């Protein structure tokens, strides 16, 4: 770490939150409330879209509703690329988080207003822009609280990650209950209130975050700042105007917009790979490692394609085919969205302990990625079995979904944290930060492709849908297992 970074970390209060820098508590609760708002809204969004007007919903075709939710998730991750750039060159991470939180809150307020699809579109655009600013930068601020070799650093990120999952666990219970049992707009309003809580405590605790993240890491030169920002604003405004005109004139429909974003989610990572592979700043060894990274990235794309269907297809399956009661107590289908974060909280330490105990005997990264694909494929086969065991008037036990989420979580813990780690190791030095952004684009691409795939789902096609996707994932997992030795060789010494 540079002297400047070390000085900044030292100036942040270094004790006050379970032996960690005081600022960690600020970021812990900021992320908890931001994830509360994100997952609370997402838990009820599909239902609100496709439920009939008599049920208080908008009556959108179910396949179109699931596709819209999927492309929204994809857009959030694509927006993170621009959010990271604005923080590095213009705002600094702290202000990016603040501005992002305000946009997210306004987005949830738009959803909370009873103005139909106009509120949905306006709200989702604001939330995408806000999350793009907040999500990639709040983690950066966490890192800035510690010197590079501070032994508390990994534990600090673990505490921070706990905030993510606590927010994700609580959100569907509160927003889901208010939205599905009382009024949809109360559920969205609760998400807005959660983000407001996060903003208030963030502002009160900003003084504990140190100085480094309060300014751009690589600011635009003063003489070029106005010209570059003006060009960005001009091009962005022109794109928005053109898209609005195309929609108003009927040239581009809502479905056309979804299709456009799906294509963009795939093109963007391809452009990233091409630029890095062809750059003079990428050494021959780094280029070889990038080649090794391509099949891992592709595996991550397919993993997220299936995994992120928890808030689309799995949510729809839970709504129509799974009994939403236990011990005689009924609950809204959105409550099922709380299962995964609970399992992450319980099983993440066990997986970390497993890798530690295995030490040098643990599977190589490509084999772990293969395990992620095998588990996610198996989870869809479990969903297929569940869909076969029920009938039109005979909903299946909720324990089926518990099993689906358990198997999915095992896959997530084999691929997601491992993917973050290997990305930092395989990244070309000149593109280190951008390569981390590239890993997040695997989720964007997966959900972008998913926006097209989920259109194939219906109650009548459930068995074939889950079975085919599960079988493909298993096949890709086996293929990656076979290719693992060659990929390991191309990784050129990286574990």
Coordinates of C-alpha atoms in Angstrom, one line a residue:
X1 CA 0.0 0.0 0.0
X2 CA 1.2 3.5 -0.8
X3 CA 2.2 5.9 1.9
X4 CA -0.9 7.9 1.1
X5 CA -3.2 4.9 1.5
X6 CA -1.5 3.9 4.7
X7 CA -1.9 7.5 6.1
X8 CA -5.5 7.5 5.1
X9 CA -6.2 4.2 6.9
X10 CA -4.4 5.4 9.9
X11 CA -6.5 8.6 10.1
X12 CA -9.7 6.6 10.1
X13 CA -10.6 5.6 13.7
X14 CA -9.1 2.1 14.0
X15 CA -11.1 0.7 16.9
X16 CA -14.8 0.9 17.9
X17 CA -16.6 -2.0 16.1
X18 CA -15.7 -5.4 17.5
X19 CA -12.0 -4.6 17.4
X20 CA -12.3 -3.1 13.8
X21 CA -12.2 0.4 12.5
X22 CA -15.2 2.4 13.6
X23 CA -16.1 3.1 10.0
X24 CA -16.8 -0.5 9.4
X25 CA -20.1 -0.2 11.4
X26 CA -21.1 2.7 9.1
X27 CA -20.5 0.6 6.0
X28 CA -22.0 -2.6 7.6
X29 CA -25.3 -0.9 8.1
X30 CA -25.2 1.1 4.8
X31 CA -24.9 -2.2 2.9
X32 CA -27.4 -3.9 5.2
X33 CA -30.1 -1.3 4.4
X34 CA -29.1 -1.0 0.7
X35 CA -29.4 -4.8 0.3
X36 CA -32.7 -4.7 2.3
X37 CA -34.1 -2.2 -0.2
X38 CA -32.7 -4.2 -3.2
X39 CA -33.9 -7.7 -2.2
X40 CA -37.1 -6.5 -0.6
X41 CA -38.2 -4.8 -3.8
X42 CA -36.9 -7.7 -5.9
X43 CA -38.8 -10.3 -3.8
X44 CA -42.2 -8.8 -4.8
X45 CA -41.5 -7.1 -8.2
X46 CA -42.3 -10.1 -10.4
X47 CA -45.5 -10.8 -8.5
X48 CA -46.6 -7.1 -8.7
X49 CA -46.0 -7.2 -12.4
X50 CA -47.9 -10.3 -13.4
X51 CA -50.6 -10.5 -10.7
X52 CA -54.0 -9.4 -12.1
X53 CA -55.6 -6.0 -11.4
X54 CA -58.1 -7.7 -9.1
X55 CA -55.1 -8.8 -7.0
X56 CA -53.6 -5.2 -7.1
X57 CA -51.0 -6.1 -9.7
X58 CA -50.4 -4.7 -13.2
X59 CA -51.5 -7.8 -15.1
X60 CA -48.4 -8.0 -17.3
X61 CA -47.9 -11.3 -19.2
X62 CA -46.0 -13.6 -16.9
X63 CA -43.1 -14.4 -19.3
X64 CA -42.7 -10.6 -20.0
X65 CA -42.7 -9.9 -16.3
X66 CA -40.0 -12.5 -15.5
X67 CA -37.9 -11.2 -18.5
X68 CA -38.1 -7.6 -17.2
X69 CA -37.0 -8.6 -13.7
X70 CA -34.1 -10.5 -15.2
X71 CA -32.9 -7.7 -17.4
X72 CA -33.2 -5.3 -14.4
X73 CA -30.7 -7.5 -12.5
X74 CA -28.4 -7.5 -15.5
X75 CA -28.5 -3.8 -15.9
X76 CA -27.5 -3.3 -12.3
X77 CA -24.2 -5.1 -12.8
X78 CA -23.6 -3.3 -16.2
X79 CA -24.1 0.0 -14.5
X80 CA -21.4 -0.8 -12.0
X81 CA -18.8 -0.3 -14.7
X82 CA -19.8 3.3 -15.1
X83 CA -20.2 3.8 -11.4
X84 CA -16.6 2.6 -10.7
X85 CA -15.3 4.9 -13.4
X86 CA -17.2 8.0 -12.0
X87 CA -15.9 7.3 -8.5
X88 CA -12.3 6.9 -9.7
X89 CA -12.3 9.9 -12.0
X90 CA -14.9 12.3 -10.7
X91 CA -16.7 11.9 -7.3
X92 CA -14.5 9.7 -5.1
X93 CA -16.1 6.5 -3.6
X94 CA -17.7 8.2 -0.6
X95 CA -19.7 10.7 -2.6
X96 CA -20.5 8.0 -5.2
X97 CA -22.1 5.9 -2.4
X98 CA -24.1 8.9 -1.2
X99 CA -25.4 9.9 -4.6
X100 CA -26.1 6.3 -5.4
X101 CA -28.1 5.8 -2.2
X102 CA -30.2 8.9 -2.9
X103 CA -31.0 7.6 -6.4
X104 CA -31.9 4.2 -5.0
X105 CA -34.3 5.7 -2.5
X106 CA -36.0 7.9 -5.2
X107 CA -36.4 4.8 -7.3
X108 CA -38.2 2.9 -4.6
X109 CA -40.4 6.0 -3.9
X110 CA -41.3 5.9 -7.6
X111 CA -42.3 2.2 -7.3
X112 CA -44.3 3.1 -4.1
X113 CA -46.4 5.6 -6.1
X114 CA -49.6 4.0 -7.6
X115 CA -48.9 5.2 -11.1
X116 CA -48.6 1.8 -12.8
X117 CA -45.9 0.9 -15.3
X118 CA -44.6 4.4 -15.5
X119 CA -43.6 4.2 -11.8
X120 CA -42.0 0.8 -12.5
X121 CA -39.9 2.0 -15.4
X122 CA -38.9 5.2 -13.6
X123 CA -38.1 3.4 -10.4
X124 CA -36.0 0.7 -12.0
X125 CA -34.0 3.2 -14.0
X126 CA -33.2 5.2 -10.9
X127 CA -32.3 2.1 -8.9
X128 CA -30.1 0.8 -11.7
X129 CA -28.2 4.1 -11.8
X130 CA -28.0 4.3 -8.0
X131 CA -26.8 0.8 -7.5
X132 CA -24.2 1.2 -10.2
X133 CA -22.8 4.1 -8.1
X134 CA -23.1 2.5 -4.7
X135 CA -22.4 -1.2 -5.1
X136 CA -18.9 -1.2 -6.5
X137 CA -17.7 1.6 -4.3
X138 CA -18.9 0.7 -0.8
X139 CA -16.6 -2.4 -0.9
X140 CA -13.7 -0.2 -2.0
X141 CA -14.2 2.0 1.1
X142 CA -14.1 -1.0 3.3
X143 CA -10.7 -1.9 2.0
X144 CA -9.5 1.7 2.5
X145 CA -10.2 1.4 6.3
X146 CA -7.2 -1.0 6.6
X147 CA -3.6 -1.0 5.7
X148 CA -2.8 -3.6 3.1
X149 CA -1.2 -6.1 5.6
X150 CA -3.6 -5.4 8.5
X151 CA -4.4 -8.9 9.8
X152 CA -8.0 -7.8 10.5
X153 CA -8.7 -7.1 6.8
X154 CA -10.2 -10.4 5.8
X155 CA -12.3 -10.6 9.0
X156 CA -13.5 -7.1 8.3
X157 CA -14.8 -8.1 4.9
X158 CA -16.4 -11.2 6.4
X159 CA -18.3 -8.9 8.9
X160 CA -19.3 -6.6 6.1
X161 CA -20.5 -9.6 4.0
X162 CA -22.7 -10.6 7.0
X163 CA -24.5 -7.2 6.6
X164 CA -25.3 -8.1 3.0
X165 CA -26.9 -11.4 4.0
X166 CA -28.7 -10.0 7.0
X167 CA -30.3 -7.4 4.8
X168 CA -31.2 -10.0 2.2
X169 CA -32.7 -12.2 4.9
X170 CA -34.9 -9.6 6.5
X171 CA -36.1 -7.8 3.4
X172 CA -38.4 -10.5 1.9
X173 CA -40.0 -11.0 5.3
X174 CA -40.9 -7.3 5.7
X175 CA -41.4 -6.1 2.2
X176 CA -43.0 -9.4 1.2
X177 CA -45.5 -9.3 4.0
X178 CA -46.4 -5.7 3.4
X179 CA -46.5 -6.0 -0.4
X180 CA -48.4 -9.3 -0.7
X181 CA -50.6 -9.2 2.4
X182 CA -51.5 -5.5 2.6
X183 CA -50.6 -3.4 -0.4
X184 CA -47.9 -3.7 -3.0
X185 CA -46.9 0.0 -2.7
X186 CA -46.4 -0.4 1.1
X187 CA -43.8 -3.1 0.3
X188 CA -42.0 -0.8 -2.1
X189 CA -42.3 2.0 0.3
X190 CA -40.7 -0.1 3.0
X191 CA -37.7 -0.6 0.7
X192 CA -37.5 3.2 0.3
X193 CA -37.6 3.7 4.1
X194 CA -34.8 1.1 4.5
X195 CA -32.6 3.0 2.0
X196 CA -33.4 6.2 3.8
X197 CA -32.2 4.7 7.2
X198 CA -29.0 3.6 5.4
X199 CA -28.4 7.1 4.1
X200 CA -28.9 8.8 7.4
X201 CA -26.6 6.6 9.3
X202 CA -24.1 6.7 6.5
X203 CA -23.9 10.5 6.6
X204 CA -23.6 10.5 10.4
X205 CA -20.7 8.1 10.2
X206 CA -18.8 9.4 7.2
X207 CA -16.3 11.1 9.4
X208 CA -15.0 7.7 10.4
X209 CA -14.3 6.5 6.8
X210 CA -10.9 8.1 6.4
X211 CA -9.7 10.5 3.6
X212 CA -8.6 8.3 0.8
X213 CA -12.0 7.3 -0.5
X214 CA -13.3 10.8 -0.1
X215 CA -11.5 11.9 -3.3
X216 CA -11.1 10.4 -6.8
X217 CA -8.2 7.9 -7.0
X218 CA -7.3 9.0 -10.5
X219 CA -9.1 12.4 -11.1
X220 CA -9.6 13.9 -14.5
X221 CA -7.1 16.7 -15.2
X222 CA -8.7 20.0 -14.4
X223 CA -8.1 21.3 -17.9
X224 CA -10.0 18.3 -19.4
X225 CA -12.6 17.7 -16.8
X226 CA -15.3 20.0 -18.2
X227 CA -14.8 18.8 -21.8
X228 CA -14.9 15.1 -20.9
X229 CA -17.8 15.3 -18.5
X230 CA -19.7 17.5 -21.0
X231 CA -19.1 14.9 -23.7
X232 CA -20.3 12.1 -21.5
X233 CA -23.5 14.0 -20.5
X234 CA -24.2 14.9 -24.1
X235 CA -23.8 11.4 -25.4
X236 CA -25.8 9.9 -22.5
X237 CA -28.6 12.5 -23.1
X238 CA -28.6 11.8 -26.8
X239 CA -28.9 8.0 -26.2
X240 CA -31.8 8.5 -23.8
X241 CA -33.6 10.9 -26.2
X242 CA -33.2 8.5 -29.1
X243 CA -34.4 5.5 -27.1
X244 CA -37.5 7.5 -25.8
X245 CA -38.3 8.6 -29.4
X246 CA -38.0 5.0 -30.7
X247 CA -40.3 3.8 -27.9
X248 CA -42.9 6.6 -28.4
X249 CA -42.9 6.1 -32.2
X250 CA -43.4 2.4 -31.7
X251 CA -40.2 1.4 -33.4
X252 CA -38.8 0.0 -30.1
X253 CA -41.1 -1.8 -27.8
X254 CA -40.6 -2.8 -24.2
X255 CA -39.6 -6.2 -25.4
X256 CA -37.2 -4.6 -27.9
X257 CA -35.5 -2.7 -25.1
X258 CA -35.1 -5.9 -23.1
X259 CA -33.6 -7.6 -26.2
X260 CA -31.2 -4.7 -26.7
X261 CA -30.0 -4.8 -23.1
X262 CA -29.6 -8.6 -23.4
X263 CA -27.3 -8.2 -26.4
X264 CA -25.3 -5.4 -24.6
X265 CA -24.8 -7.7 -21.6
X266 CA -23.0 -10.2 -23.8
X267 CA -21.1 -7.7 -26.0
X268 CA -19.7 -5.7 -23.1
X269 CA -17.5 -8.5 -21.6
X270 CA -16.4 -9.6 -25.1
X271 CA -15.2 -6.0 -25.7
X272 CA -13.4 -6.1 -22.3
X273 CA -11.6 -9.3 -23.2
X274 CA -10.6 -8.1 -26.6
X275 CA -9.2 -4.8 -25.3
X276 CA -7.1 -6.6 -22.6
X277 CA -5.9 -9.4 -25.0
X278 CA -4.8 -6.9 -27.6
X279 CA -3.3 -4.3 -25.3
X280 CA 0.5 -3.7 -25.4
X281 CA 0.3 -3.4 -21.6
X282 CA -0.6 -7.1 -21.3
X283 CA 2.5 -9.3 -21.1
X284 CA 2.7 -12.7 -22.8
X285 CA 2.2 -14.5 -19.5
X286 CA -0.8 -12.4 -18.6
X287 CA -2.3 -13.0 -22.0
X288 CA -2.0 -16.8 -21.4
X289 CA -3.7 -16.4 -18.0
X290 CA -6.5 -14.4 -19.7
X291 CA -7.0 -17.4 -22.1
X292 CA -7.3 -19.6 -19.0
X293 CA -9.8 -17.1 -17.5
X294 CA -12.2 -17.3 -20.5
X295 CA -13.7 -20.8 -19.8
X296 CA -14.0 -19.8 -16.1
X297 CA -15.8 -16.7 -17.1
X298 CA -18.1 -18.7 -19.4
X299 CA -18.8 -21.1 -16.5
X300 CA -19.7 -18.2 -14.3
X301 CA -22.1 -16.8 -16.9
X302 CA -24.0 -20.0 -17.1
X303 CA -24.0 -20.4 -13.3
X304 CA -25.6 -16.9 -12.8
X305 CA -28.0 -17.6 -15.7
X306 CA -29.5 -20.3 -13.5
X307 CA -28.8 -19.0 -10.0
X308 CA -30.4 -15.5 -10.6
X309 CA -33.7 -17.2 -11.6
X310 CA -34.5 -17.4 -7.9
X311 CA -36.3 -14.0 -8.2
X312 CA -38.0 -14.9 -11.5
X313 CA -38.7 -18.5 -12.5
X314 CA -38.2 -20.0 -9.0
X315 CA -40.3 -17.2 -7.5
X316 CA -43.1 -18.0 -10.0
X317 CA -42.8 -21.7 -9.3
X318 CA -43.1 -21.0 -5.6
X319 CA -46.2 -18.9 -6.2
X320 CA -48.1 -21.5 -8.2
X321 CA -46.7 -24.9 -7.4
X322 CA -45.4 -24.8 -3.8
X323 CA -47.5 -24.9 -0.7
X324 CA -46.9 -21.7 1.2
X325 CA -47.7 -22.9 4.7
X326 CA -46.0 -24.8 7.4
X327 CA -47.5 -26.3 10.6
X328 CA -50.8 -24.7 9.4
X329 CA -49.4 -21.2 9.2
X330 CA -49.6 -19.5 5.8
X331 CA -47.0 -17.1 4.5
X332 CA -46.6 -15.1 1.2
X333 CA -44.5 -16.8 -1.5
X334 CA -41.9 -14.0 -1.3
X335 CA -40.8 -15.4 2.1
X336 CA -39.0 -18.2 0.2
X337 CA -36.5 -15.5 -1.0
X338 CA -35.1 -15.4 2.6
X339 CA -33.9 -19.0 2.5
X340 CA -30.7 -18.5 0.5
X341 CA -29.2 -15.7 2.7
X342 CA -29.8 -17.8 5.8
X343 CA -27.9 -20.7 4.2
X344 CA -25.1 -18.4 3.2
X345 CA -24.7 -17.2 6.7
X346 CA -24.7 -20.8 8.0
X347 CA -22.6 -22.6 5.4
X348 CA -20.1 -19.9 4.3
X349 CA -17.9 -20.4 7.4
X350 CA -18.0 -24.1 7.0
X351 CA -16.8 -23.9 3.4
X352 CA -14.0 -21.5 4.4
X353 CA -13.0 -24.0 7.2
X354 CA -13.1 -26.8 4.7
X355 CA -10.7 -25.1 2.3
X356 CA -8.4 -24.1 5.2
X357 CA -8.3 -27.7 6.5
X358 CA -7.6 -29.1 3.1
X359 CA -4.8 -26.6 2.5
X360 CA -2.7 -27.7 -0.6
X361 CA -5.0 -30.7 -1.0
X362 CA -8.1 -28.6 -1.9
X363 CA -9.4 -28.7 -5.5
X364 CA -7.8 -26.4 -8.0
X365 CA -9.9 -23.4 -9.1
X366 CA -11.2 -24.9 -12.3
X367 CA -12.5 -28.0 -10.4
X368 CA -14.2 -25.7 -7.9
X369 CA -15.9 -23.9 -10.8
X370 CA -16.9 -27.3 -12.1
X371 CA -18.4 -28.1 -8.7
X372 CA -20.4 -24.8 -8.9
X373 CA -21.9 -25.9 -12.2
X374 CA -22.6 -29.4 -11.0
X375 CA -24.4 -28.2 -7.9
X376 CA -26.5 -25.5 -9.8
X377 CA -27.4 -28.2 -12.4
X378 CA -28.4 -30.6 -9.6
X379 CA -30.6 -27.9 -8.0
X380 CA -32.6 -27.5 -11.2
X381 CA -33.0 -31.3 -11.4
X382 CA -34.4 -31.2 -7.9
X383 CA -36.8 -28.4 -9.0
X384 CA -37.8 -30.7 -12.0
X385 CA -38.5 -33.6 -9.5
X386 CA -40.6 -31.2 -7.4
X387 CA -42.6 -30.0 -10.4
X388 CA -43.3 -33.7 -11.3
X389 CA -44.5 -34.6 -7.9
X390 CA -47.3 -32.0 -7.8
X391 CA -50.3 -31.3 -9.9
X392 CA -52.7 -28.4 -10.8
X393 CA -54.6 -28.8 -7.6
X394 CA -51.8 -30.4 -5.5
X395 CA -49.0 -28.1 -4.5
X396 CA -45.7 -29.6 -3.3
X397 CA -44.2 -29.4 0.1
X398 CA -42.1 -26.2 0.8
X399 CA -39.2 -28.6 1.8
X400 CA -38.6 -29.1 -1.9
X401 CA -37.7 -25.4 -2.3
X402 CA -35.5 -25.6 0.8
X403 CA -33.6 -28.5 -0.8
X404 CA -33.3 -26.5 -4.1
X405 CA -31.9 -23.5 -2.3
X406 CA -29.5 -25.7 -0.2
X407 CA -28.0 -27.3 -3.3
X408 CA -27.8 -23.9 -5.0
X409 CA -26.0 -22.4 -2.0
X410 CA -23.4 -25.1 -2.2
X411 CA -22.8 -24.2 -5.8
X412 CA -22.6 -20.5 -5.0
X413 CA -20.0 -21.0 -2.3
X414 CA -17.8 -23.1 -4.7
X415 CA -17.9 -20.5 -7.4
X416 CA -18.7 -17.0 -6.3
X417 CA -16.0 -16.3 -3.6
X418 CA -13.5 -18.4 -5.6
X419 CA -14.3 -16.4 -8.7
X420 CA -13.5 -13.1 -6.9
X421 CA -10.2 -14.5 -5.7
X422 CA -9.0 -16.0 -9.0
X423 CA -9.9 -12.9 -10.8
X424 CA -7.5 -10.8 -8.8
X425 CA -4.8 -13.5 -9.5
X426 CA -5.3 -13.8 -13.2
X427 CA -5.8 -10.1 -13.9
X428 CA -3.2 -8.3 -16.0
X429 CA -1.5 -5.7 -13.8
X430 CA -2.6 -2.8 -16.1
X431 CA -6.2 -3.9 -15.9
X432 CA -6.5 -5.1 -12.3
X433 CA -9.5 -3.1 -11.2
X434 CA -11.3 -3.5 -14.6
X435 CA -10.9 -7.2 -14.5
X436 CA -12.7 -7.3 -11.2
X437 CA -15.5 -5.4 -12.9
X438 CA -15.3 -8.0 -15.7
X439 CA -16.1 -10.8 -13.2
X440 CA -19.3 -8.9 -12.1
X441 CA -20.2 -8.7 -15.8
X442 CA -20.5 -12.5 -15.8
X443 CA -23.6 -12.0 -13.7
X444 CA -24.8 -9.3 -16.0
X445 CA -24.4 -11.6 -19.0
X446 CA -26.0 -14.5 -17.2
X447 CA -29.0 -12.4 -16.3
X448 CA -29.1 -10.8 -19.8
X449 CA -29.3 -14.2 -21.4
X450 CA -31.7 -15.3 -18.7
X451 CA -34.0 -12.5 -19.7
X452 CA -34.5 -14.4 -23.0
X453 CA -34.5 -17.9 -21.5
X454 CA -37.1 -17.3 -18.8
X455 CA -39.7 -16.5 -21.5
X456 CA -39.7 -20.3 -22.2
X457 CA -41.0 -21.0 -18.6
X458 CA -44.7 -21.7 -17.8
X459 CA -46.4 -24.0 -15.4
X460 CA -47.0 -26.4 -18.3
X461 CA -43.3 -26.4 -19.3
X462 CA -41.8 -26.6 -15.8
X463 CA -40.6 -30.2 -16.0
X464 CA -38.9 -29.8 -19.4
X465 CA -37.5 -26.3 -18.5
X466 CA -35.9 -27.3 -15.2
X467 CA -34.7 -30.7 -16.7
X468 CA -33.1 -29.3 -19.8
X469 CA -31.3 -26.4 -18.1
X470 CA -30.2 -28.7 -15.2
X471 CA -28.8 -31.3 -17.7
X472 CA -26.9 -28.6 -19.7
X473 CA -25.3 -27.3 -16.4
X474 CA -24.3 -30.8 -15.5
X475 CA -22.8 -31.4 -18.9
X476 CA -20.8 -28.2 -18.8
X477 CA -19.6 -29.0 -15.3
X478 CA -18.3 -32.4 -16.5
X479 CA -16.7 -30.7 -19.6
X480 CA -15.0 -28.1 -17.3
X481 CA -13.7 -31.0 -15.1
X482 CA -12.2 -32.7 -18.1
X483 CA -10.5 -29.4 -19.2
X484 CA -9.4 -28.5 -15.7
X485 CA -5.7 -29.7 -16.2
X486 CA -5.3 -27.7 -19.4
X487 CA -6.8 -24.6 -17.8
X488 CA -4.6 -25.0 -14.7
X489 CA -1.6 -25.2 -17.1
X490 CA -2.6 -22.0 -18.8
X491 CA -3.0 -20.2 -15.4
X492 CA 0.9 -20.2 -15.4
X493 CA 1.6 -20.9 -11.7
X494 CA -1.6 -19.3 -10.3
X495 CA -3.5 -21.6 -7.9

